[in-house]
Each structure stands twice: as structure tokens, then as C-alpha cells.
XYZ file of C-alpha atoms in Angstrom:
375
model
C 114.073 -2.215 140.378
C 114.556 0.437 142.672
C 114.809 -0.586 146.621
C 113.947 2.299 149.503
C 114.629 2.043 152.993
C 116.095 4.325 155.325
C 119.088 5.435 153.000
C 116.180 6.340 150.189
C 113.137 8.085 151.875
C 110.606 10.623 151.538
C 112.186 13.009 154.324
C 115.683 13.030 152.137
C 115.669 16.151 151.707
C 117.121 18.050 148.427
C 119.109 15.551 146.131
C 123.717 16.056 147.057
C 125.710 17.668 144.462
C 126.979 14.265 143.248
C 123.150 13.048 143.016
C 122.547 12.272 138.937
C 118.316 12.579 137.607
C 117.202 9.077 136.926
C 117.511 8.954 133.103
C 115.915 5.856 130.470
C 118.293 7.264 127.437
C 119.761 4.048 126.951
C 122.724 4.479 128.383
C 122.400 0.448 129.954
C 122.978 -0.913 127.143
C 126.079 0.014 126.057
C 127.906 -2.750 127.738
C 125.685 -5.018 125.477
C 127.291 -6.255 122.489
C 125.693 -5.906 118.667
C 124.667 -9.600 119.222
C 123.332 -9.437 122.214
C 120.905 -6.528 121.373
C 119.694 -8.442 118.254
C 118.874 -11.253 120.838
C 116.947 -9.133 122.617
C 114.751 -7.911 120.315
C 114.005 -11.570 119.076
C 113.483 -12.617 121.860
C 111.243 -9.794 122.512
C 109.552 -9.959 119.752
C 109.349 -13.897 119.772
C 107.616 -13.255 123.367
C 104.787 -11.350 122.167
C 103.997 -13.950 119.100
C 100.896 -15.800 120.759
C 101.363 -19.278 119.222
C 104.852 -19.283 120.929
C 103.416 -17.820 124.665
C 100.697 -20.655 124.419
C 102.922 -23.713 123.271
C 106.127 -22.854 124.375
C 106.769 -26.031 126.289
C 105.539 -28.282 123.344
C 107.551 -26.201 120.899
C 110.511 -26.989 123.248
C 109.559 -30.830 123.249
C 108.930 -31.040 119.091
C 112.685 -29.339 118.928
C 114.515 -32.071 121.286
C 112.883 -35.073 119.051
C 113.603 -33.456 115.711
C 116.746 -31.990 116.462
C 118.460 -34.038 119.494
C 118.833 -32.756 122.857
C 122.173 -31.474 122.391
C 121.321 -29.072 118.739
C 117.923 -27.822 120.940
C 119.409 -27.364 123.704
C 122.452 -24.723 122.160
C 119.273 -23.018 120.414
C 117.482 -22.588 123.461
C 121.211 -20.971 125.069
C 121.375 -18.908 122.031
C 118.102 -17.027 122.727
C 115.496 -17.393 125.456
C 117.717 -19.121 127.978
C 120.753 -16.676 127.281
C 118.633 -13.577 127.316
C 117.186 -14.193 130.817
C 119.356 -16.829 132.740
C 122.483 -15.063 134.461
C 124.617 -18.738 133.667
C 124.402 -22.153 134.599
C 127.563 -22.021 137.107
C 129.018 -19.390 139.823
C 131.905 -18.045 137.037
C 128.962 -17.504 134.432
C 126.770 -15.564 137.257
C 129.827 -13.791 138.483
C 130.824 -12.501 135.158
C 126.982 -11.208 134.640
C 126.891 -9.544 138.002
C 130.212 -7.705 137.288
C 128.131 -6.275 133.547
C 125.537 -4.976 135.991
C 127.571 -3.854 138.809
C 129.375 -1.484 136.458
C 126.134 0.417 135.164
C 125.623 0.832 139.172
C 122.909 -2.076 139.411
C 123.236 -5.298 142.037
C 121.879 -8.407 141.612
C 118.737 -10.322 143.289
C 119.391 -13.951 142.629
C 116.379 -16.299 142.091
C 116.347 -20.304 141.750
C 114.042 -20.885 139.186
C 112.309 -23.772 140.735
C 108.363 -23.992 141.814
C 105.567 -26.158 141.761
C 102.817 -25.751 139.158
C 99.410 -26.095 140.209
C 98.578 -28.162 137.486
C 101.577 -30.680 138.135
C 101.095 -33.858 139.026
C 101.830 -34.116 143.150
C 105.719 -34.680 144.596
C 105.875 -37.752 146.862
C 107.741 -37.534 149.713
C 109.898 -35.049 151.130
C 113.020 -35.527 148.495
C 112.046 -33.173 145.656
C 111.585 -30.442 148.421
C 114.542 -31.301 150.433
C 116.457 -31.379 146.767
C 115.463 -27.577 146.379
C 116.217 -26.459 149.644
C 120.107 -27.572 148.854
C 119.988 -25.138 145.442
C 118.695 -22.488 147.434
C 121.270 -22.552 150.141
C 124.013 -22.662 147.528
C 122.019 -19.299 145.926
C 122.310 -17.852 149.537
C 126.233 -18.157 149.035
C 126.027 -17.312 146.317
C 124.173 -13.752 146.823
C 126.459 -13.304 149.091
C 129.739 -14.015 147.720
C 129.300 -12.277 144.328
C 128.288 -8.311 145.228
C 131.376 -6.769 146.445
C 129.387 -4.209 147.767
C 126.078 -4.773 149.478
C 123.154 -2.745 149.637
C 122.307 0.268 151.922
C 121.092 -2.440 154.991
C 124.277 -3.816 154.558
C 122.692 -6.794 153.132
C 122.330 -8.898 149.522
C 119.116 -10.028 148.426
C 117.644 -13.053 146.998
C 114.123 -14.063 145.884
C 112.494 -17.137 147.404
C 109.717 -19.251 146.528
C 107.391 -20.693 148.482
C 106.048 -23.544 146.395
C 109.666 -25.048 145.776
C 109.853 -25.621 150.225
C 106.131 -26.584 150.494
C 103.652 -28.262 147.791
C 100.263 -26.612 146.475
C 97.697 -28.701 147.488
C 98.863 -27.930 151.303
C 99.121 -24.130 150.614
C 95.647 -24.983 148.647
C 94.526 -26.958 151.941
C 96.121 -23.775 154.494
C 94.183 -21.333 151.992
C 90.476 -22.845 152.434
C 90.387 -23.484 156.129
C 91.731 -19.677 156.474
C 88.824 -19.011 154.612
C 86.412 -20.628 156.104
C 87.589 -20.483 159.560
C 89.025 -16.443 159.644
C 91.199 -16.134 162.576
C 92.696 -19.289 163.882
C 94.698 -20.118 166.502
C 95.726 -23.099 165.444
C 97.039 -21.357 162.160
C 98.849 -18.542 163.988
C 101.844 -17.228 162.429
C 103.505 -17.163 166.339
C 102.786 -20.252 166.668
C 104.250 -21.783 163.388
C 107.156 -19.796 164.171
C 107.261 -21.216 167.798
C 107.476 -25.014 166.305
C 110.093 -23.492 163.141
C 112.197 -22.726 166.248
C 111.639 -25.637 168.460
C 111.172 -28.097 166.045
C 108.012 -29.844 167.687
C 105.734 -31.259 165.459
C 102.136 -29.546 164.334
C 98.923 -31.304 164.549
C 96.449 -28.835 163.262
C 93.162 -30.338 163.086
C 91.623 -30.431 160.013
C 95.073 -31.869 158.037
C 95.622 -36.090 157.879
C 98.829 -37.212 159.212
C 100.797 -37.043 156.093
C 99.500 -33.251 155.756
C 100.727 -32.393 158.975
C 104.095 -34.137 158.319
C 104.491 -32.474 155.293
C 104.019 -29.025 156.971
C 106.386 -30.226 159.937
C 109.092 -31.006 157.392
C 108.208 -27.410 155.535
C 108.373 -25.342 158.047
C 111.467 -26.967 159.227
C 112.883 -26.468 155.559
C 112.290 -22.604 155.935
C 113.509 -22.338 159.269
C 116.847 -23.614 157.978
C 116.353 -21.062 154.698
C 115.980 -18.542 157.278
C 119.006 -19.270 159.692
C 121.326 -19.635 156.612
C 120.493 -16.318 155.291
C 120.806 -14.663 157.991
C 124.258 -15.684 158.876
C 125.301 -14.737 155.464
C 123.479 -11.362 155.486
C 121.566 -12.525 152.711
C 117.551 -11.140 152.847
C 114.556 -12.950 151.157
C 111.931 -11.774 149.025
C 109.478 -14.306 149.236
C 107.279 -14.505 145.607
C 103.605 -14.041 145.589
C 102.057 -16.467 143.162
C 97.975 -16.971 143.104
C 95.464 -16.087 144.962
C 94.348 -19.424 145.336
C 97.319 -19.749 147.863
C 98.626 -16.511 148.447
C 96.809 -16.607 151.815
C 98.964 -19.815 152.954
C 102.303 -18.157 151.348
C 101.350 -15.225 153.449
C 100.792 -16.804 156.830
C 104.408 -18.394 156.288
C 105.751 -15.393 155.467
C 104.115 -13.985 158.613
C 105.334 -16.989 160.245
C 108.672 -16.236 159.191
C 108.652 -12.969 160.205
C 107.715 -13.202 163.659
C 110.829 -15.010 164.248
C 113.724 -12.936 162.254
C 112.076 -9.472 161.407
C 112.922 -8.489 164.891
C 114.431 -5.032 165.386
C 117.256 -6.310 166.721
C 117.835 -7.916 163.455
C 117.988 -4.469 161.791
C 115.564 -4.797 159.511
C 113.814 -7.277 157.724
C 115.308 -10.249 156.672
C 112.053 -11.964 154.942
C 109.879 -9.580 152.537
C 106.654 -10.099 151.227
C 105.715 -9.399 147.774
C 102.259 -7.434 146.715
C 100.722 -7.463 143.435
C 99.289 -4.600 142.463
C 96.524 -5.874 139.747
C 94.637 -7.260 142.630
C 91.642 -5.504 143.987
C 92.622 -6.144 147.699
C 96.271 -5.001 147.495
C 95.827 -1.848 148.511
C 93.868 -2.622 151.618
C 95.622 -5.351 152.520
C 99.275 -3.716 151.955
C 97.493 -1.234 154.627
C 96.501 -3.640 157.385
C 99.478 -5.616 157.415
C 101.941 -2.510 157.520
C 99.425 -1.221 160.715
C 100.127 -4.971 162.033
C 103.565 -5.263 162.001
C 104.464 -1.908 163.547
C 101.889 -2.838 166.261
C 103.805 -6.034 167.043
C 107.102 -3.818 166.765
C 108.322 -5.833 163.715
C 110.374 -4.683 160.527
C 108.378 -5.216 157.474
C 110.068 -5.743 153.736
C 107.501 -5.088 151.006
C 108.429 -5.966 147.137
C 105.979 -4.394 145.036
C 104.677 -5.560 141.707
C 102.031 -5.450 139.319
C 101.563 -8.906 138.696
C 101.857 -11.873 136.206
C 99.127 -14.440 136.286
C 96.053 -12.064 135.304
C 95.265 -14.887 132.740
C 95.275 -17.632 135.025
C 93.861 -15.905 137.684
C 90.782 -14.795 135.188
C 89.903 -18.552 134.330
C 89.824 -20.012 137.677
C 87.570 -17.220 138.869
C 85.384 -18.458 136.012
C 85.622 -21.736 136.164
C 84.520 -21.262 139.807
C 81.875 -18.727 139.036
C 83.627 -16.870 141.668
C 84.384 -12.903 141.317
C 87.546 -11.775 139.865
C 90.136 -10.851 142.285
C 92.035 -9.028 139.450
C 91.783 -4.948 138.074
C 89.170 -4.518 135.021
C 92.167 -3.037 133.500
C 95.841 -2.008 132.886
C 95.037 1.509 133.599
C 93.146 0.687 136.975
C 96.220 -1.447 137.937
C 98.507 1.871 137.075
C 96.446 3.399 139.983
C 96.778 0.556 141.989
C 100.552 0.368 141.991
C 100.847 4.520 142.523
C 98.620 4.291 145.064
C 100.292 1.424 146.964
C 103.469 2.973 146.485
C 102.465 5.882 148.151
C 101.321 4.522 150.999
C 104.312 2.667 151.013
C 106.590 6.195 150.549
C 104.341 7.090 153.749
C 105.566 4.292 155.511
C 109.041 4.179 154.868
C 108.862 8.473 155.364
C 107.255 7.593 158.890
C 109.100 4.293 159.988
C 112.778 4.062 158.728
C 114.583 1.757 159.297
C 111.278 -0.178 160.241
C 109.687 -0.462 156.812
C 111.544 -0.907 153.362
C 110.279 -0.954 149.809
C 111.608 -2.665 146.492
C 109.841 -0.723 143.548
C 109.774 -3.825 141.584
C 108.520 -2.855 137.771
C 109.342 -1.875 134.775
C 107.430 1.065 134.481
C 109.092 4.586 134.050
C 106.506 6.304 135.288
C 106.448 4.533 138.639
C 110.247 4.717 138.994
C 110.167 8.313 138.358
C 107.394 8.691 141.109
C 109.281 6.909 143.621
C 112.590 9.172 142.778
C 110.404 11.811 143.056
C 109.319 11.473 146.482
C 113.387 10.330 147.400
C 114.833 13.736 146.169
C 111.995 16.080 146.938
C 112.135 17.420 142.823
């Protein structure tokens, strides 16, 4: 992933002698063992085998009963676990993050916790509250292991939504914003009024327990928020569907009004944008014009996307239009043309507006080092 703000913009001007092209030879793996390279192409290879995609999880189950939890669960460490978990405590993180740091690359922790839509509903507020205690110890964490932080001064760490706040209230959020456009009951100034105050919500159209839940939520991200920003720590809050993106994005918004301040210097809560959607583009657009208007740094992770599947069936099962690209190569335009409107921004705004190129793609790397060193 490569991350722009002011230190990596459009205006640089011609790359300094010590600047090096941005090369894919290979040359980050050396620091992988033999081993670990067979691994990886299992694992890769494994990954792209449909049978194992589809029934993954009931794979997983068959192997605990057959082979006891303690023979499955060294398998699973031997391969998919060990080839994309950093380690299960902070010595086995810290010794991954000191691999990466010497091929020049810092980490972006992420506590790999969510809610599935399909899952059966959390009662009460401890599963949440549970999560919110893991993701303050990440926050430390980020902190603590990059001797060096990034050009903001700052560490980074990804956040998700639906492990603070459950579905069927970003579901809930999502409708009414819907149906109801512009609300001023759903205001992201006034969310972040009661985040800071602490007085509780009653939006109309929620039952008591809805509004509770959203009391206790927003008072869970509030104390996300005041935690990483003591510890220089920002957050890249994950997009997930579409179905509640709209809610994740109006507490995000929320979020924003209250500590993406310029006094803050710069933003400590990002967004993230998928590219394979049809509105990205548009959207990416009106909410960059937004926050300069209300004189607000604005984070932006881009992406292409990863539920293009899911997303597909519920538009069907709906009989609703599908929000997603026809194609791969219409969401290759997407991204390149979202990422130059981003390059525009950052070019224009500084330290104002800041980009995470967030993709695997060489060809979009390459465009956005492009633009940095003017060759």
C-alpha cells in the first residue's frame, strides 16, 4: 500500500538524488525463508481452489472432529493462519513488523473481529464492549511497535465498524437515510455532539433498545477515538456492504466532525472507498467538496473491493440494480479515475487531504508514483 499526503504529492517536484524507481523484481522476498515461500504458494494456490473458498469454514469444522482441536489447529498455523496473521501475541507481531520494517514497509494493524450479516444477533452490550478492549490494546500496540512513524508523524490502524455497533442498526440507520435523505435527526454534528457530551439519542423511528444500543456505540467510538489520538495512532475505518455502508459512513462523518479538525493536523479517522462500485467516483467527489467546505481534514483509503459476490446476490434477491462494475476492467477505470481525483486533491489541499493507495495492483502503484515524482 502506498500512503500520500503532504510529504508524497503531485506538486513534488523532480524525484532527490537518493529517490530509488518503484521496482516489483522481487526483491521483498528475500527475507522470506524457502519454507515460507512454499507456504505461500499453497496457500495461494489453495485460495483459488473453489471447493475450499465456498466451504472453508466447514472444512475447518470436519478437521477439529477428525483430528482434535489441538492437530487442526497446528495445521491451520502451518498455512492459512501463518501466511496472513502477523502472531497471536505482541513478541510474535513485533518480530513480523521488524521483517517488514527492514524492506522499508510499516505496519497497519487490524483486529480481525466483525459481525456477519448473516450471524445470528449479539445480546447486550458485552460482545461489543469485549471488542472495544482488543482494539484499544491494537491502538498500543500500533503505536508501540514502529520505531519510526509515518510522514504525519502518526501510526495507523484499521477499524471496523461492525465489531463497535451491530448490523441490523447500521441496516436500520441505512433505510431511514434512504427513505428520509437529509435528516436532522441523523446529522453527523449532532452524533458527534452526544459522542462528546455523552447525552443520550432518541431518534425517532428506533425502539428504546435501538436507541440504547446506538447511545452505547457511539460512546464506544468516542472512546476509540480519544485513545487513538493520545497515542498518535490514526484509523482507517473499513467499508463493508452497501447495505450499510451509508450508516458506517454517517459514523465516520460523525467521527470526523469531532477529531478531523485542523488543529488536529490531519485526519485522525479515514474513510475507505471501494472502487468496484458505480457511485464511488461521485461520491469520493462530493464528500472531498464537503469536508473542505466545513474546513475539515479528510483521510481516504482506497480500494477496489471484496464482496462483489455478495453484493451481486442481494441485489438479486431484491430485484434491485447492481451497485457493483459489469467488470474487472471497468473497475480498473474506476480506481484510476478515483485516484486521480484524489492526486488532485491531495496536489490542491496538503496537508488537508491524504490518500492510502490501498491495492495490489502494479499498475495503480506505478500511477500514483508517477504523479509523486513527476517521471
Amino acid at each position: 500500500m502506498l500512503r500520500i499526503c503532504r510529504a508524497l504529492c503531485s506538486r513534488a517536484g523532480a524525484p532527490s538524488r537518493d529517490w530509488q524507481p518503484l521496482s516489483f523484481d522481487g526483491s521483498a522476498f528475500h527475507h522470506k525463508t524457502t519454507a515460507e515461500l512454499a507456504r505461500a504458494f499453497l496457500v495461494l494456490r489453495l485460495c483459488a481452489w473453489p471447493p475450499v473458498v465456498t466451504h472453508g469454514l466447514a472444512l475447518q469444522s470436519w478437521s477439529q472432529r477428525l483430528l482434535g482441536s489441538r492437530v487442526s489447529r497446528a495445521l491451520l498455523r502451518a498455512s492459512m493462519y501463518g501466511q496472513f496473521v502477523a502472531g497471536e501475541t505482541t513478541e510474535e507481531v513485533r518480530d513480523c513488523v521488524q521483517k517488514l520494517q527492514g524492506l522499508g514497509l510499516r505496519p497497519l494493524l487490524a483486529v480481525p473481529i466483525e459481525e456477519e450479516p448473516d450471524s445470528a444477533a449479539k445480546t447486550g452490550e458485552s460482545w461489543y464492549e469485549d471488542n472495544l478492549r482488543a482494539m484499544l490494546r491494537c491502538v498500543e500496540m500500533s503505536r508501540g511497535l514502529v520505531e519510526t512513524p509515518g510522514p504525519t508523524g502518526n501510526s495507523i490502524m484499521q477499524l471496523r465498524m461492525t465489531a463497535l455497533t451491530s448490523i441490523r442498526l447500521c441496516k436500520e440507520l441505512t433505510s431511514w437515510m434512504r427513505k428520509a435523505g437529509s435528516s436532522s435527526e441523523l446529522s453527523p454534528e449532532k452524533l458527534a455532539e452526544a459522542m462528546d457530551s455523552g447525552q443520550s439519542l432518541q431518534i425517532s423511528f428506533l425502539n428504546a433498545e435501538q436507541n440504547r444500543h446506538l447511545q452505547a456505540s457511539l460512546s464506544r467510538l468516542h472512546r476509540m477515538a480519544q485513545k487513538a489520538h493520545a497515542q498518535h495512532v490514526q484509523l482507517l475505518v473499513d467499508a463493508e456492504y452497501t447495505f450499510i455502508n451509508p450508516a458506517l459512513s454517517l459514523l465516520v462523518a460523525a467521527l470526523a466532525a469531532r477529531w478531523n479538525r485542523p488543529k488536529e493536523g490531519g485526519p485522525l479517522v479515514w474513510n475507505t472507498y471501494q472502487a468496484y462500485l458505480q457511485d464511488t467516483h461521485e461520491r469520493l467527489r462530493r464528500e472531498a467538496e464537503a469536508a473542505r467546505r466545513a474546513g475539515l481534514a479528510f483521510g481516504v483509503k482506497l480500494v477496489r473491493g471484496a464482496y462483489m459476490e455478495k453484493e451481486r446476490m442481494v441485489a438479486r434477491l431484491q430485484g434491485t440494480e447492481d451497485p457493483t462494475q459489469p467488470d474487472y476492467e471497468a473497475t480498473n477505470r474506476s480506481y484510476s479515475q478515483c485516484l486521480e481525483l484524489m492526486m488532485n486533491q491531495v496536489s490542491l489541499h496538503g496537508p488537508m487531504c491524504h490518500l492510502m493507495v490501498a491495492s495490489h495492483n502494479e499498475e495503480s502503484v506505478h500511477q500514483a508514483t508517477r504523479r509523486h515524482t513527476g517521471v
